[in-house]
Coordinates of C-alpha atoms and ligand atoms in Angstrom, one line a residue:
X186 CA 54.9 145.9 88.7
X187 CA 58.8 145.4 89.1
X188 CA 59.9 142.3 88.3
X189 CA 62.0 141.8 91.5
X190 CA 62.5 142.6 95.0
X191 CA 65.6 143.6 96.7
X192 CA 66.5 142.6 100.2
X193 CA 69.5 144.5 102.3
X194 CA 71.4 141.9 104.7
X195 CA 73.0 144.3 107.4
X196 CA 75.1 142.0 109.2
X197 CA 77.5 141.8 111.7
X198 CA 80.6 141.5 109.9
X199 CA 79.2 141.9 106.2
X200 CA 76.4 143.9 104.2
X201 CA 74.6 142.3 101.3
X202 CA 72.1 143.7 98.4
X203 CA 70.3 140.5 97.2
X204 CA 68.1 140.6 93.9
X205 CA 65.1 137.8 94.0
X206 CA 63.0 137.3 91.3
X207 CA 59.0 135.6 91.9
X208 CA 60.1 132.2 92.2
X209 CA 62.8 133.0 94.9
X210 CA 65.8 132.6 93.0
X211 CA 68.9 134.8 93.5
X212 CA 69.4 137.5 90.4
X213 CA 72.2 139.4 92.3
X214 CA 74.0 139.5 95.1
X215 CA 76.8 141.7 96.5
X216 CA 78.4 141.9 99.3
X217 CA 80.9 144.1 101.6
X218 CA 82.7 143.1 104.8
X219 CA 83.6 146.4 107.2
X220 CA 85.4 146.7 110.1
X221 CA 85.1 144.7 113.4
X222 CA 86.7 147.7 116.2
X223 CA 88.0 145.9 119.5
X224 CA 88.6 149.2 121.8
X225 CA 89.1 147.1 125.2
X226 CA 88.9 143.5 126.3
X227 CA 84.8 142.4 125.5
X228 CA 83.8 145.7 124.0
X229 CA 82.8 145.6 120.2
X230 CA 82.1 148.5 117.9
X231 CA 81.4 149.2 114.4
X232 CA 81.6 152.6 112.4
X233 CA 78.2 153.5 111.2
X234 CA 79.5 155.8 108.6
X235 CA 81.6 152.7 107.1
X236 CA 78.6 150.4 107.2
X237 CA 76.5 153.3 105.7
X238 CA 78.9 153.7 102.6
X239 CA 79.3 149.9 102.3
X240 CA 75.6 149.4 102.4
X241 CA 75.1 152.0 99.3
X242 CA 77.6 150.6 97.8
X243 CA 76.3 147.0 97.5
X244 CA 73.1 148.1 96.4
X245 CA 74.4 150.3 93.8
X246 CA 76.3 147.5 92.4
X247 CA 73.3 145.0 92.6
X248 CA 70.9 148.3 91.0
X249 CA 73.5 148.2 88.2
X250 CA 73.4 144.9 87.4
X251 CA 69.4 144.7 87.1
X252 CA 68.6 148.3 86.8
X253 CA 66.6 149.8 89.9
X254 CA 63.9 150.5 87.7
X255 CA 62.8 146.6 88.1
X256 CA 63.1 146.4 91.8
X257 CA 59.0 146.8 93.2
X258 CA 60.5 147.5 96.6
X259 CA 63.2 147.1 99.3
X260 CA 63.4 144.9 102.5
X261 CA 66.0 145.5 104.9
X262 CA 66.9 142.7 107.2
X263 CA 69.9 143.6 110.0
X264 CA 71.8 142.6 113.3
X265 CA 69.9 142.5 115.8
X266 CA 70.5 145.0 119.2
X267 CA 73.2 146.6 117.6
X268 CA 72.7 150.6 118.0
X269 CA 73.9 153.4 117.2
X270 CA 72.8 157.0 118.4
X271 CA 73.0 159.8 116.0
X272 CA 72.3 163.6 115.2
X273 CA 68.9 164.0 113.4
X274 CA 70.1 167.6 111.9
X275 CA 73.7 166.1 110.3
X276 CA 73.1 162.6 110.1
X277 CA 76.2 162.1 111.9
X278 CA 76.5 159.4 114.9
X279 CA 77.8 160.6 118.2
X280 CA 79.7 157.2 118.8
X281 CA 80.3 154.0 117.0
X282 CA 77.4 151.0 116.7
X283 CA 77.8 149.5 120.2
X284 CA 77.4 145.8 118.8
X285 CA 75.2 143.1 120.3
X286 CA 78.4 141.4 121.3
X287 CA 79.9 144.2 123.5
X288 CA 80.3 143.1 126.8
X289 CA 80.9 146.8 128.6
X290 CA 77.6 147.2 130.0
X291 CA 77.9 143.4 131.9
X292 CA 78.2 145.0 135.2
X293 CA 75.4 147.2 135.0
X294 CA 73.3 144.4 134.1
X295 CA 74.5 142.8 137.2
X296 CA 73.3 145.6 139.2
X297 CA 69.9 145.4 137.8
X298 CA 69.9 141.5 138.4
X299 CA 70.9 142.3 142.0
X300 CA 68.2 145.1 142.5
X301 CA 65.6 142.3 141.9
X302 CA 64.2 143.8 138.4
X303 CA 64.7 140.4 136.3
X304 CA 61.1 139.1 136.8
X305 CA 59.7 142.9 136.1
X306 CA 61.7 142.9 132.6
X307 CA 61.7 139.4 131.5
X308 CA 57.8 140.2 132.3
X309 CA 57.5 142.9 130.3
X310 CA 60.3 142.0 127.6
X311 CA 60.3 138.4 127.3
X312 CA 64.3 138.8 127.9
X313 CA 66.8 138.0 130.7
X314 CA 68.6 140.5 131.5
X315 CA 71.6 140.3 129.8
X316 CA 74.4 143.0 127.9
X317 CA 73.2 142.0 124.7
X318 CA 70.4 144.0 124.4
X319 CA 70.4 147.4 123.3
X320 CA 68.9 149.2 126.5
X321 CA 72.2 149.4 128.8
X322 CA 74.2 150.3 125.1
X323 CA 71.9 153.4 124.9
X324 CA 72.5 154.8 128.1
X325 CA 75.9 154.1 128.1
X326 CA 76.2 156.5 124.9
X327 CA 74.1 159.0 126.7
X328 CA 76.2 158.6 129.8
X329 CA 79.7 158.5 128.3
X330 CA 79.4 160.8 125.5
X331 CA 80.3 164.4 125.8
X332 CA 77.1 166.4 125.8
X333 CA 75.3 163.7 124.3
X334 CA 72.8 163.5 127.1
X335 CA 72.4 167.3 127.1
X336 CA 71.5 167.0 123.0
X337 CA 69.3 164.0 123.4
X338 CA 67.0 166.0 126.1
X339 CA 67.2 169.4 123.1
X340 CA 65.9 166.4 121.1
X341 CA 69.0 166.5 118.4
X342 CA 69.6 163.1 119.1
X343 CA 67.9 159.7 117.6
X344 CA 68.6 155.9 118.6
X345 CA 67.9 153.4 115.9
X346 CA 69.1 149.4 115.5
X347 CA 71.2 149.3 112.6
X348 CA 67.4 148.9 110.7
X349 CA 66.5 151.7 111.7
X350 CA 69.9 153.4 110.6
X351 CA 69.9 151.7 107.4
X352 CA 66.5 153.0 106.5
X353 CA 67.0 156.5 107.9
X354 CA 69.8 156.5 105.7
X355 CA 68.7 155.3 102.6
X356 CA 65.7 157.9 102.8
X357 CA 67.4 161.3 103.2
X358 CA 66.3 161.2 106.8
X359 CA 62.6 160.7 106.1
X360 CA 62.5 157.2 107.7
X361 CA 62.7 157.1 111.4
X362 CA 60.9 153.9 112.0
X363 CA 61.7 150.2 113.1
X364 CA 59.8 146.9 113.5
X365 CA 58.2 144.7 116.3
X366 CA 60.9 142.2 116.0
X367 CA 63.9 144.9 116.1
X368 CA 62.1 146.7 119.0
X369 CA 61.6 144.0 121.1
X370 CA 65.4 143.0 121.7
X371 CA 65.8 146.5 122.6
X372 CA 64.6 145.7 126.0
X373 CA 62.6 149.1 126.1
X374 CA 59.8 147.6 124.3
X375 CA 56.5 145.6 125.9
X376 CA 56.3 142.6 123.9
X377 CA 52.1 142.7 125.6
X378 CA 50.9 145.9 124.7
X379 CA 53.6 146.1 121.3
X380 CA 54.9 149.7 122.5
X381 CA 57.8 150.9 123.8
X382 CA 57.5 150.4 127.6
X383 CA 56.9 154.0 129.7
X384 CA 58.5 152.1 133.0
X385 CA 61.3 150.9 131.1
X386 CA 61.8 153.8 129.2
X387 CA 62.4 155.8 132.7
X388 CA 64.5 153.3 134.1
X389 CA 66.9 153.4 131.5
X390 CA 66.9 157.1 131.3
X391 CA 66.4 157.4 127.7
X392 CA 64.9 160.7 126.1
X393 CA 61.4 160.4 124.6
X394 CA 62.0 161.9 121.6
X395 CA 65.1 159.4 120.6
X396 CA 62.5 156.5 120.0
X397 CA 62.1 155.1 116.3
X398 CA 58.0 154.6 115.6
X399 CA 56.9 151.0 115.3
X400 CA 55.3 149.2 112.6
X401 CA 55.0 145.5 111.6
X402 CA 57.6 143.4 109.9
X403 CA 55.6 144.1 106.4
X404 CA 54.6 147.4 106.0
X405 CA 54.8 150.8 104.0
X406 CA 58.0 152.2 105.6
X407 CA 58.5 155.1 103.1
X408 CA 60.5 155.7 100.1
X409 CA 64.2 155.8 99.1
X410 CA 65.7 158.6 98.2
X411 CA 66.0 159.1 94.2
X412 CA 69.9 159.8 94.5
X413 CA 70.9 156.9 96.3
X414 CA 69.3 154.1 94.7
X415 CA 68.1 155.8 90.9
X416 CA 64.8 156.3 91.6
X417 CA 62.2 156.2 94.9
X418 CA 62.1 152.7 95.5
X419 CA 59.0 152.1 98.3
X420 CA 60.8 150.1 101.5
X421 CA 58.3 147.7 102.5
X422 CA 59.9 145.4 104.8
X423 CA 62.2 145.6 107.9
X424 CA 62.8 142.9 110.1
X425 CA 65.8 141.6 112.7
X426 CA 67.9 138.2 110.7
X427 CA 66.4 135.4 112.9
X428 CA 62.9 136.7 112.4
X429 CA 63.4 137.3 108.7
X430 CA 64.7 133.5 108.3
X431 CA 61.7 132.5 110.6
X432 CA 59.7 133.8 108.0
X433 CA 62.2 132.9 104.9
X434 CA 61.0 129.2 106.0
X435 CA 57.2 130.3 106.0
X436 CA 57.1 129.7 110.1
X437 CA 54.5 131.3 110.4
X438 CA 52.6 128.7 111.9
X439 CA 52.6 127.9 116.0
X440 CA 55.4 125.3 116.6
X441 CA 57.3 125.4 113.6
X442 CA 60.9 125.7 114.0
X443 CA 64.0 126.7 112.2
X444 CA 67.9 126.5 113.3
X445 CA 70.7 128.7 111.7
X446 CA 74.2 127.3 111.4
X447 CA 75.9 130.4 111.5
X448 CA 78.6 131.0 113.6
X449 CA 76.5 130.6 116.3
X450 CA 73.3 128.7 116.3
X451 CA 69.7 130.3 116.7
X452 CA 67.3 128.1 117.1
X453 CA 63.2 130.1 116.8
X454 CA 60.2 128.2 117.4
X455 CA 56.7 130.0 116.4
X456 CA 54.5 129.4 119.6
X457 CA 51.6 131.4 117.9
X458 CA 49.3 134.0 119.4
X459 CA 50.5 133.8 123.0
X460 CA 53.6 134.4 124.5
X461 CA 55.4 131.3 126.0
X462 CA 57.1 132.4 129.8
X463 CA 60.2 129.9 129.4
X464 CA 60.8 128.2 132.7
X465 CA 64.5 126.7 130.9
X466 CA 66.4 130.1 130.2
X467 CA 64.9 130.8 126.4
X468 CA 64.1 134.5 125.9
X469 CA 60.4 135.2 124.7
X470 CA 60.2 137.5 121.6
X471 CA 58.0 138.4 118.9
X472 CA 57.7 136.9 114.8
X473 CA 57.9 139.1 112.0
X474 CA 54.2 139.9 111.3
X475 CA 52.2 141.8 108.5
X476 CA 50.3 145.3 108.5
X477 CA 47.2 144.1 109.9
X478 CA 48.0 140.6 111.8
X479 CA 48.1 139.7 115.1
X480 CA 52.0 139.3 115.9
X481 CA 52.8 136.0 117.0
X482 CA 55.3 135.0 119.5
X483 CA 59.0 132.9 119.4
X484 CA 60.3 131.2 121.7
X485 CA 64.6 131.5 121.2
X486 CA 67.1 130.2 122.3
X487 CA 71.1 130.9 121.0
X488 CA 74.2 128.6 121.0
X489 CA 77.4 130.7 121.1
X490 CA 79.7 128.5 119.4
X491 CA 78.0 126.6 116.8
X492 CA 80.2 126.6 113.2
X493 CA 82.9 128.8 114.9
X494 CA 84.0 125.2 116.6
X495 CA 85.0 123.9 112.9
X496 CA 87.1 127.5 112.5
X497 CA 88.8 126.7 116.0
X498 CA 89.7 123.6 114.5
X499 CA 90.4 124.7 111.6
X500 CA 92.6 128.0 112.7
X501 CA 94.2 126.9 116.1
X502 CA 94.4 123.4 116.0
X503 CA 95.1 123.7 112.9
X504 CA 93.5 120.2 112.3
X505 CA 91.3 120.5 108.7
X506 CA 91.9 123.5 105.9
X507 CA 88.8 124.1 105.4
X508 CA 85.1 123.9 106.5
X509 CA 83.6 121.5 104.4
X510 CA 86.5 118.7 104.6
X511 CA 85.2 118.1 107.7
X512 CA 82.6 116.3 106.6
X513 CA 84.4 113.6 105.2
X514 CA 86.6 113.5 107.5
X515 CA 83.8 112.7 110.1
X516 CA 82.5 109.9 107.8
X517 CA 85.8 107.8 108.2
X518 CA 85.3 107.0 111.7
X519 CA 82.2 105.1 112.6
X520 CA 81.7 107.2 115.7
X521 CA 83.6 109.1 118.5
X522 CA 85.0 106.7 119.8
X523 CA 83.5 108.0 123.1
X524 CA 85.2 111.6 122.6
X525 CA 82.8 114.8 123.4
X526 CA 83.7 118.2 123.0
X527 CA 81.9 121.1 124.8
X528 CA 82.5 124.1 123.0
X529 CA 82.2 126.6 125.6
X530 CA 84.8 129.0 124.7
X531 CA 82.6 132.0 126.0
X532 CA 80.7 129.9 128.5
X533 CA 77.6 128.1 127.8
X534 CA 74.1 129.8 126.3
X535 CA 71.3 128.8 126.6
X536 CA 69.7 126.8 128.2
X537 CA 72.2 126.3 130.8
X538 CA 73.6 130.4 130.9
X539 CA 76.7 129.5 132.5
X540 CA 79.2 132.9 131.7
X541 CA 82.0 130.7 133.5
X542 CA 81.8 127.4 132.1
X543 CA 84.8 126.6 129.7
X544 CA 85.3 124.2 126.8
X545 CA 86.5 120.6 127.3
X546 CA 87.3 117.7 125.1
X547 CA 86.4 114.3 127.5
X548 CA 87.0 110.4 126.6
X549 CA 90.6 110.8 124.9
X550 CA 92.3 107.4 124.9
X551 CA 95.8 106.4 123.2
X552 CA 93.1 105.4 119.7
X553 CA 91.9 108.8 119.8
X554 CA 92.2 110.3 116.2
X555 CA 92.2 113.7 114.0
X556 CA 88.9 112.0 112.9
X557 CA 87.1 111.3 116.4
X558 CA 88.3 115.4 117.2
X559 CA 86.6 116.5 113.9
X560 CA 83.6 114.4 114.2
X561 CA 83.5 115.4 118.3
X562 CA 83.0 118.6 117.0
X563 CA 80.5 118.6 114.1
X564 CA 78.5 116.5 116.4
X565 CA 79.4 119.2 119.4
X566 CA 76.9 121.5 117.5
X567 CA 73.7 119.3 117.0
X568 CA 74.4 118.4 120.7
X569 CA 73.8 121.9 121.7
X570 CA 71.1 122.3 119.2
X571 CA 69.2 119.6 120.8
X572 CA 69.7 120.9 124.3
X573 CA 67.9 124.1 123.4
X574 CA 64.9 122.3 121.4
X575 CA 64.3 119.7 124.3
X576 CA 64.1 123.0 126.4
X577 CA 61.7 124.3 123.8
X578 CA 59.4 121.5 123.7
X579 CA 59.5 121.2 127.7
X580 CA 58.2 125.1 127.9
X581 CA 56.1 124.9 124.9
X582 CA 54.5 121.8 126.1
X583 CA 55.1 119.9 122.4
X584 CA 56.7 117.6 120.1
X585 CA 59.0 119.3 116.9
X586 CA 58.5 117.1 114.1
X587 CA 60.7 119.0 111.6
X588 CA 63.2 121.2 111.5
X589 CA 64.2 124.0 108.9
X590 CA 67.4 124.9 108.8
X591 CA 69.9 127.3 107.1
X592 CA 73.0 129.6 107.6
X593 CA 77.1 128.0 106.5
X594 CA 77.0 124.8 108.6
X595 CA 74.1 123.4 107.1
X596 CA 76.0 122.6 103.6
X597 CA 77.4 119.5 106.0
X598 CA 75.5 116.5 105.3
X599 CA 76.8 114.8 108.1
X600 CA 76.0 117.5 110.8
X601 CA 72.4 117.2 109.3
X602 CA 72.2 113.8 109.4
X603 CA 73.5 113.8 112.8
X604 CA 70.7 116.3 113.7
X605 CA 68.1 114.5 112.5
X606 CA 69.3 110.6 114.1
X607 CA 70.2 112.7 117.9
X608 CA 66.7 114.7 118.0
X609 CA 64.7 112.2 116.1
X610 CA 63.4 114.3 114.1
X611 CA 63.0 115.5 109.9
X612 CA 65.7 118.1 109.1
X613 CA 64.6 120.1 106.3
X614 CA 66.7 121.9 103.8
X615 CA 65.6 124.1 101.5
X616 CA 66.7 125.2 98.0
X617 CA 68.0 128.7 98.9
X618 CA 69.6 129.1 101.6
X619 CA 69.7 132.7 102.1
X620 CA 66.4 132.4 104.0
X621 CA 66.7 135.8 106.3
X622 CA 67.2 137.6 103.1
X623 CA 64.6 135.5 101.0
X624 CA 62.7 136.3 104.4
X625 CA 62.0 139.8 104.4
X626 CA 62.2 140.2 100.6
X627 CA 58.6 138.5 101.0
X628 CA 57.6 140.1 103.7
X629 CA 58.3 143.2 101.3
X630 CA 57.1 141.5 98.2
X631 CA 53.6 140.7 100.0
X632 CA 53.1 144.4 101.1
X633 CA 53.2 145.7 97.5
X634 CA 51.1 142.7 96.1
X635 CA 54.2 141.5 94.2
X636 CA 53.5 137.9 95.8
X637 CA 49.9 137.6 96.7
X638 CA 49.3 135.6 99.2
X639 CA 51.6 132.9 101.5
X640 CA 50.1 130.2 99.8
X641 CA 51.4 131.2 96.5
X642 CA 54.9 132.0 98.4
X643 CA 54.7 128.3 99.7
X644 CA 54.6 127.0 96.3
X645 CA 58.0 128.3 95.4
X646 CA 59.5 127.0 98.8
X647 CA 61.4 124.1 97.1
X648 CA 63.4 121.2 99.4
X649 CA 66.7 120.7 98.7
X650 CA 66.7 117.6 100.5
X651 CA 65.3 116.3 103.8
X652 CA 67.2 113.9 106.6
X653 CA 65.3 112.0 108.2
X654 CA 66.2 109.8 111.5
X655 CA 67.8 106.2 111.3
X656 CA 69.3 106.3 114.9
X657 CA 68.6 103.4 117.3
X658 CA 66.7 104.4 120.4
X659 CA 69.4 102.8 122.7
X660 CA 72.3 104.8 120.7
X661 CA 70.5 108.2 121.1
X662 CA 69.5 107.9 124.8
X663 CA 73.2 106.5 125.3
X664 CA 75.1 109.0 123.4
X665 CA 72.8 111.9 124.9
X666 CA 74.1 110.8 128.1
X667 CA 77.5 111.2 127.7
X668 CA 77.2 114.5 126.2
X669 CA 74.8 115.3 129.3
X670 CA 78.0 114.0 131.4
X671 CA 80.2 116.7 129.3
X672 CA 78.3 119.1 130.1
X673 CA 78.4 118.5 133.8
X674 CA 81.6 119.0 133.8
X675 CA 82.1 122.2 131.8
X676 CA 80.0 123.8 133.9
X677 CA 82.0 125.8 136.2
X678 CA 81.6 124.9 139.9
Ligands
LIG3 P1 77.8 133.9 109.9 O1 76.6 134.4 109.1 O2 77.6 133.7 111.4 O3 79.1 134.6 109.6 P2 77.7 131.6 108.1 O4 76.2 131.3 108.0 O5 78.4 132.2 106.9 O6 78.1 132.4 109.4 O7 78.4 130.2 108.4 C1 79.8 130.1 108.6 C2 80.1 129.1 109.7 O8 79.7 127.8 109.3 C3 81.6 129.1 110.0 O9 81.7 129.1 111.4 C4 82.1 127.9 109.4 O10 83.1 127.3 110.1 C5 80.9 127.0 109.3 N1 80.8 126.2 108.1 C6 80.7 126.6 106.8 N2 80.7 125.5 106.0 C7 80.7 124.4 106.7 C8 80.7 123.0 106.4 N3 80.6 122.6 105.2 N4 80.8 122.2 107.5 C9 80.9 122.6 108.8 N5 80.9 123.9 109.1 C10 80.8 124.8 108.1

């Protein structure tokens, strides 16, 4: 028995190797930022090949620091939708990673809206039909390429999430596999039946032979390959970064919840067995589950500007020099002073999915302060936060009692505690932070018996501290209004 686990964060603008030991505690970390590649207006790439060699290169360092023979096993936790399409006899990809964030496939999507197929995916998917997923970024490869269509029907060609890569990678090529929660935001996959969809497949014009197999979150995925990582070290874990924190919390149960305060927020809601069909613009997707379990569902819903409203502030405006100042700062002024800011720099998620609306600041007077703008926008976050959760609970048909939460913004004890007063609610935050790595390290951990049960996982889940609500009724309802009122009028009309 090793006497840790290894988790592999491939991120979007960062890979990590993180060492935990039993009790959850970090043993080593390393880390590598790569390339962010902005060919036009909207589109967004990343090399493969540079995220590859970074990725070997933070596990080697972390190997080398606790010696890979101690590590039981491997889980690999990644960007979600993210794809990349490559040659199964070189390795070599035909084009960059078209990244979840690429826009170029928006009016495509906009065709498919207007030829009525929204209810027939969202039906099948869970998911709105939208750029982000990985379908439209497949075809475009195979469309776009030179010859790549031509060597995708030969069967030369394989499509992989950056998992999928990862793994494929890692193993000489003997991996080709992903997880539920990686296939379903592919928008090729029946979230129902868990297998890629044969309508779907056709109507996106993608070769049989490029699909990954699929296997739960926690399961046997294969070995490494001796001359990357030292020795065969078994992969037993694979799951996309909002699932794996899902289950770095333990939400494994139906309606609990967990935000991350990352750039952006994502805030994922377990709502057990069944899927939920949201009627307030959250996509329906599937929990990171174990060989042998029934996969649950999620309910999701993502802010676009959550923490990246304190970087605007803090790179244009030009108002704070650094993150966590802001905190303070907020805690000088009693309140707003009736200022709002809507962060909707890229339009509004969800639940409102307007692509048009644009940010505003509203209630300026001549007393308006650096303070009030600061604490306008910290609050601007858990405002948006709440807006997707009171759409949760609507669809789900229940009350959230706690939340879990994670990711950079959650350091703030004044956003938390502003969380916690504005949904009424516990805000729970744990120990460790780094729950999507911590995440699929046990989902890897449990495979190979290294943890034996959830239970015993739960016992190591310590709480760093927990916020709980002190807000007057009357204040909530009253300040919920005037963000409501902001709202209104970012939207574009
Ligand atoms: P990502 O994984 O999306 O890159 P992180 O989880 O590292 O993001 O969180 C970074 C974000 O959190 C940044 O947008 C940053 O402005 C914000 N942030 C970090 N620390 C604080 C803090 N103490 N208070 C408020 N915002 C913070």
């Amino acid at each position: 028995m090793g006497k840790y686990v290894m988790s592999i964060d491939q991120g979007t603008t960062s890979s990590r190797a993180i060492v935990f030991d039993k009790k959850g505690n970090i043993i080593a970390k390393a880390q590598k930022e790569f390339t962010q590649i902005y060919p036009h207006e909207g589109w967004v790439e990343h090399d493969p090949e540079e995220i590859i060699a970074g990725v070997k290169e933070v596990v080697a360092e972390v190997l080398g620091k606790v010696g890979a023979e101690n590590v039981e096993c491997i889980g690999v936790t990644n960007q979600r939708e993210t794809v990349v399409v490559w040659d199964k006899n070189t390795g070599k990809p035909v084009y960059n990673a078209i990244v979840w964030q690429c826009r170029r496939t928006a009016d495509y999507c906009d065709k498919l809206k207007e030829a009525g197929l929204e209810k027939l995916i969202y039906s099948k998917t869970g998911l709105q039909i939208d750029a982000y997923f990985s379908a439209t970024k497949i075809r475009w490869i195979l469309e776009n390429v030179d010859g790549a269509r031509e060597r995708a029907e030969k069967g030369d060609l394989l499509f992989g999430t950056m998992d999928t890569y990862v793994m494929w990678c890692l193993s000489g090529g003997r991996i080709f596999a992903t997880d539920y929660t990686n296939a379903s935001r592919t928008m090729l996959f029946n979230i129902h039946d868990m297998t890629w969809d044969e309508d779907l497949i056709k109507m996106f014009d993608v070769p049989v032979g490029m699909f990954p197999a699929v296997y739960p979150s926690g399961h046997a995925y294969g070995i490494t390959s001796a001359d990357i990582t030292g020795r065969e070290i078994p992969v037993c874990g694979d799951a996309g970064d909002q699932q794996a924190a899902l289950y770095g919390h333990l939400c494994t149960k139906k309606g609990s919840i967990k935000n991350t305060y990352g750039t952006g927020c994502f805030v994922l809601m377990n709502t057990g067995d069944e899927p939920i069909e949201s009627k307030r613009g959250l996509v329906t997707t599937v929990a990171a589950s174990r060989d042998g379990e029934n996969p649950q569902y999620v309910l999701e819903g993502s802010v676009f500007v959550g923490g990246a409203v304190i970087q605007w502030l803090r790179d244009e405006l030009k108002l704070i020099n650094s993150s966590p100042e802001t905190e303070e700062i907020a805690k000088s002024v009693p309140d707003t002073g009736g200022v709002y800011i809507v962060p909707a720099f890229v339009g509004l998620g969800a639940p409102h999915w307007d692509s048009k609306a644009r940010g505003l600041i509203t209630g300026i007077t001549r007393g308006t302060s650096r303070a009030h703008i600061v604490r306008a926008a910290l609050e601007a976050i858990a405002y948006q936060v709440v807006d997707v959760m009171h759409a949760m609970q609507s669809d789900a048909d229940c009350r959230i009692t706690a939340l879990g939460v994670d990711g950079g913004a959650c350091a703030n004890n004044f956003l938390m505690q502003f969380q916690s007063d504005i949904l009424n609610c516990k805000v729970v935050r744990p120990k460790i932070i780094e729950t999507t790595a911590l995440g699929v390290a046990y989902l890897a951990g449990l495979k190979t018996g290294y943890w034996n049960d959830e239970d015993e996982i739960r016992e190591n889940v310590g709480v760093e501290r927990v916020f709980e609500p002190k807000m007057s009724k009357k204040k909530r309802t009253d300040l919920l209004m005037g963000w409501a009122d902001s709202i209104a009028r970012a939207k574009f009309r």
